[in-house]
Amino acid sequence: MTAASSTKSALRIRKAAVLGAGVMGAQIAAHLTNAGVETVLFDLPAKEGPKSGIALKAIANLAKLSPAPLADKNLAAAIIPANYDEDMGHLKDVDLVIEAIAERMDWKLDLYKKIAPHLSKTAILASNTSGLSINGLAEALPEEMRHRFTGVHFFNPPRYMHLVELIPTKLTDPAVIEGLEAFLVTTVGKGVVIAKDTPNFIGNRIGVFSMLSAMYHTDQFKLGFDTVDALTGPALGRPKSATYRTADVVGLDTMAHVIKTMADTLPDDPWHQYFKAPVWLQGLIDQGALGQKTGAGFYKKAGKDIVVLDVAKQDYRLSEQKPSDEVAAILAIKDPAEKFGKLRASNDPQAQFLWASFRDLFHYTAYHLADIADTARDVDFAIRWGYGWKLGPFETWQAAGWQQIAGWINEDITAGKAMSKAPLPAWVTDGRKGVHGKDGSYSASANADKPRSQHPVYKRQLFPDPLIGEKFDQGTTVWENEGVRLWTLGNDGVGILSFKTKMNTVNDFVLDGVQHAIKLAEEKLKAVVIWQTGEPFSAGADLKGALGLLKEGKIADFEKMVENFQHTSMAIKYSLVPVVSAVRGMAFGGGCEFQMHSARTVAALESYIGLVEAGVGLLPAGGGLHELAVRAAKADPGDPFEELKKVFETVAMAKVSASAFEAKNLGLLRDSDVVVFNAYELLYVAKQVANALAESGYRPPLPARAIPVAGDVGTATFKASLANLQAGYFASEHDVDIATRIADTLCGGVIERGSTVDEEWLLALERKHFVELAQTEKTQARIAHTMTTGKPLRN
């Protein structure tokens, strides 16, 4: 990558404005603020109270939304509330404006005319419309602004949905698109798909058709809404919300609006007759049952039960969400070709429903590929990133045997079973094995395979999200055992250490493997990055092995395992080469402790970090409490107790951060740790950080031999606060015992306040309490319960 190519796309965005403080606008503003972009949130002037009241109310409401739009609720104060009467001055120094008002062409055009005179000559204007014509919107702009206008369509909720569609107009400057793509990918952490200016773009065009097809076939095969959701959720590698719950979450009025947009703007679509809200959907809307936001839609809560609408009874009934035995058995088949063959051949209405829904989705997607997207890759990514499917429609088809499925679709079109008589495009049956291959993905408009984007920003993704059949360089193995693999990628001297266990849990092989890998790295490499090839970072210790030792009464072996855990954390901390942890997803228990002992952690924004041992009746004993005590003493050698107060609750209540920023607030990440917004860039950034530490003459910290502790006075103070919890029945006797032991370890044991201890003293305390707790009946019951149910037990 030349210097020119990397700077060509640099788009410096210091300040942004979001126009429209509705659900989407406010959450886009929140996520830009997460990303460190100063953001002004505009709305109409309020009729009463402060003029910016509408924006102020929207900002206050962000704290109540779940999942949380803000990665740290304190960031709400950074969003600037504004209104169009008094605050147009803010626009003069804004680099990016995102318009997110209601889907009315006339309202959007009026707003553009109003703001145009206030924008700088370099500001980019983008509309977050979910389906209106971007070229049509551009016509309202002064000519000199049209080359800086584009569509930028976020998916809801903007913080969590990976997809952003970028829709250039005929006149948009390519440099604007290139710069925005780099900004959205790295700074905002998104997966960008460049879409054509067609109604509903790619994600909603295909995603909403898939829902319409499922709704049509629900009627055809007389299935319940809950049955359809049981068939179209995780069983197909799709989100739990499946079809009808998704409609409830989106809002049935919004769903109907998107369907109407398709009906109004696609009069010549061969499937046009299906672009209408089914009678029962319209019926719910007419009654004001709009889904989650009104408390009732296809589903609603009745006391503790979830009830589902029964169309025949015109009333709600208990939801019995499960597929038939025959279909459950078919869906469990691993081989996609066999699975689809059995679905098509079965007489079970549920199987027929699934085959028909897939057939019509494949048919529609292939028919429209040339008009709506540059390549099949864009379609698959739009659906995966925007709708949360594990595989996109083309990938699913290719996995199931391209030509076999194509033949079956053609048979059904001829027999009049398909929703449309439109023929499959000729390219579908030209002998191909699919649309994704070694030369890239198929472009129907160019009739050629196209490789992935060459945009410089993607050089930062060493392992991008793979499409079916895609293989990336797996690097060179330096050493491996049953637990870990130490490997290199390129020749930069940075080793990558990956675990090989399920959920990247920590067992003896991992502990011994990490220690051996670090020794090797000290001899042969200049740094190490602990990075997993998939989420999570680590679900913590392998409880099964631990419980086995306890049940067999092998206490000495159990204690050795705990000691080995601590040795591993200390090997990470005192390694002569910097060890950097690259965290994404869960980092629980031992996983959290490993990153705490690293020279630096590079964490994806969506990192859920916690010392969760108290939940299974234990305390952190992989060095976690020792490290927190050391940090507290460093922060305030005079009185570490104030610092310990901040982390005691975190550990005793087994708190897990809801973001990397929150992990910093909880004391589980350091201020110096790095937060990365795009999880696919995590390894690249972690390697850069590791390299920089190595190149700057890294030395591990000196062993701490005189650590001031809060002593028995500190423990007694923590214990007093626990008494109130127990009196109010918020904590059981066993909870209090665990928390007291956590306090004792953090405060250095039964010793005078202000005394100094060394690290081994703290580690020994950790081990003692951990082993004693592990032998109690209640802790063993908690471990067993968590292992069988996945849920904590309160006893």
JSON list of C-alpha atoms in Angstrom, two decimals, residues 505-507 539-551 558 561 565 612-613 615-618 770 779-780 782-788:
[
{"chain": "A", "resi": 505, "resn": "THR", "atom": "CA", "xyz": [-11.91, -22.11, 27.55]},
{"chain": "A", "resi": 506, "resn": "VAL", "atom": "CA", "xyz": [-8.77, -22.60, 29.64]},
{"chain": "A", "resi": 507, "resn": "ASN", "atom": "CA", "xyz": [-7.66, -26.13, 30.58]},
{"chain": "A", "resi": 539, "resn": "ALA", "atom": "CA", "xyz": [-15.30, -18.14, 28.33]},
{"chain": "A", "resi": 540, "resn": "GLY", "atom": "CA", "xyz": [-12.88, -18.73, 31.25]},
{"chain": "A", "resi": 541, "resn": "ALA", "atom": "CA", "xyz": [-11.73, -21.87, 33.05]},
{"chain": "A", "resi": 542, "resn": "ASP", "atom": "CA", "xyz": [-12.91, -25.30, 31.93]},
{"chain": "A", "resi": 543, "resn": "LEU", "atom": "CA", "xyz": [-15.25, -26.00, 34.88]},
{"chain": "A", "resi": 544, "resn": "LYS", "atom": "CA", "xyz": [-15.85, -29.62, 33.87]},
{"chain": "A", "resi": 545, "resn": "GLY", "atom": "CA", "xyz": [-12.25, -30.61, 34.54]},
{"chain": "A", "resi": 546, "resn": "ALA", "atom": "CA", "xyz": [-12.18, -28.66, 37.81]},
{"chain": "A", "resi": 547, "resn": "LEU", "atom": "CA", "xyz": [-15.41, -30.23, 39.08]},
{"chain": "A", "resi": 548, "resn": "GLY", "atom": "CA", "xyz": [-14.10, -33.70, 38.17]},
{"chain": "A", "resi": 549, "resn": "LEU", "atom": "CA", "xyz": [-11.02, -33.24, 40.38]},
{"chain": "A", "resi": 550, "resn": "LEU", "atom": "CA", "xyz": [-13.18, -32.02, 43.28]},
{"chain": "A", "resi": 551, "resn": "LYS", "atom": "CA", "xyz": [-15.65, -34.90, 42.97]},
{"chain": "A", "resi": 558, "resn": "PHE", "atom": "CA", "xyz": [-6.96, -29.11, 42.11]},
{"chain": "A", "resi": 561, "resn": "MET", "atom": "CA", "xyz": [-4.22, -26.46, 38.66]},
{"chain": "A", "resi": 565, "resn": "PHE", "atom": "CA", "xyz": [-3.33, -20.73, 36.31]},
{"chain": "A", "resi": 612, "resn": "VAL", "atom": "CA", "xyz": [-17.63, -13.78, 36.82]},
{"chain": "A", "resi": 613, "resn": "GLU", "atom": "CA", "xyz": [-16.38, -16.42, 39.29]},
{"chain": "A", "resi": 615, "resn": "GLY", "atom": "CA", "xyz": [-21.62, -16.42, 39.97]},
{"chain": "A", "resi": 616, "resn": "VAL", "atom": "CA", "xyz": [-20.39, -20.03, 40.28]},
{"chain": "A", "resi": 617, "resn": "GLY", "atom": "CA", "xyz": [-19.54, -19.70, 43.96]},
{"chain": "A", "resi": 618, "resn": "LEU", "atom": "CA", "xyz": [-15.82, -18.98, 43.52]},
{"chain": "A", "resi": 770, "resn": "PHE", "atom": "CA", "xyz": [-10.49, -20.41, 46.02]},
{"chain": "A", "resi": 779, "resn": "THR", "atom": "CA", "xyz": [-20.20, -23.92, 45.40]},
{"chain": "A", "resi": 780, "resn": "GLN", "atom": "CA", "xyz": [-20.12, -27.40, 43.87]},
{"chain": "A", "resi": 782, "resn": "ARG", "atom": "CA", "xyz": [-23.49, -23.81, 41.67]},
{"chain": "A", "resi": 783, "resn": "ILE", "atom": "CA", "xyz": [-20.81, -25.13, 39.33]},
{"chain": "A", "resi": 784, "resn": "ALA", "atom": "CA", "xyz": [-22.87, -28.22, 38.42]},
{"chain": "A", "resi": 785, "resn": "HIS", "atom": "CA", "xyz": [-26.02, -26.12, 37.87]},
{"chain": "A", "resi": 786, "resn": "THR", "atom": "CA", "xyz": [-24.21, -23.64, 35.60]},
{"chain": "A", "resi": 787, "resn": "MET", "atom": "CA", "xyz": [-22.67, -26.48, 33.59]},
{"chain": "A", "resi": 788, "resn": "THR", "atom": "CA", "xyz": [-26.03, -28.20, 32.98]}
]
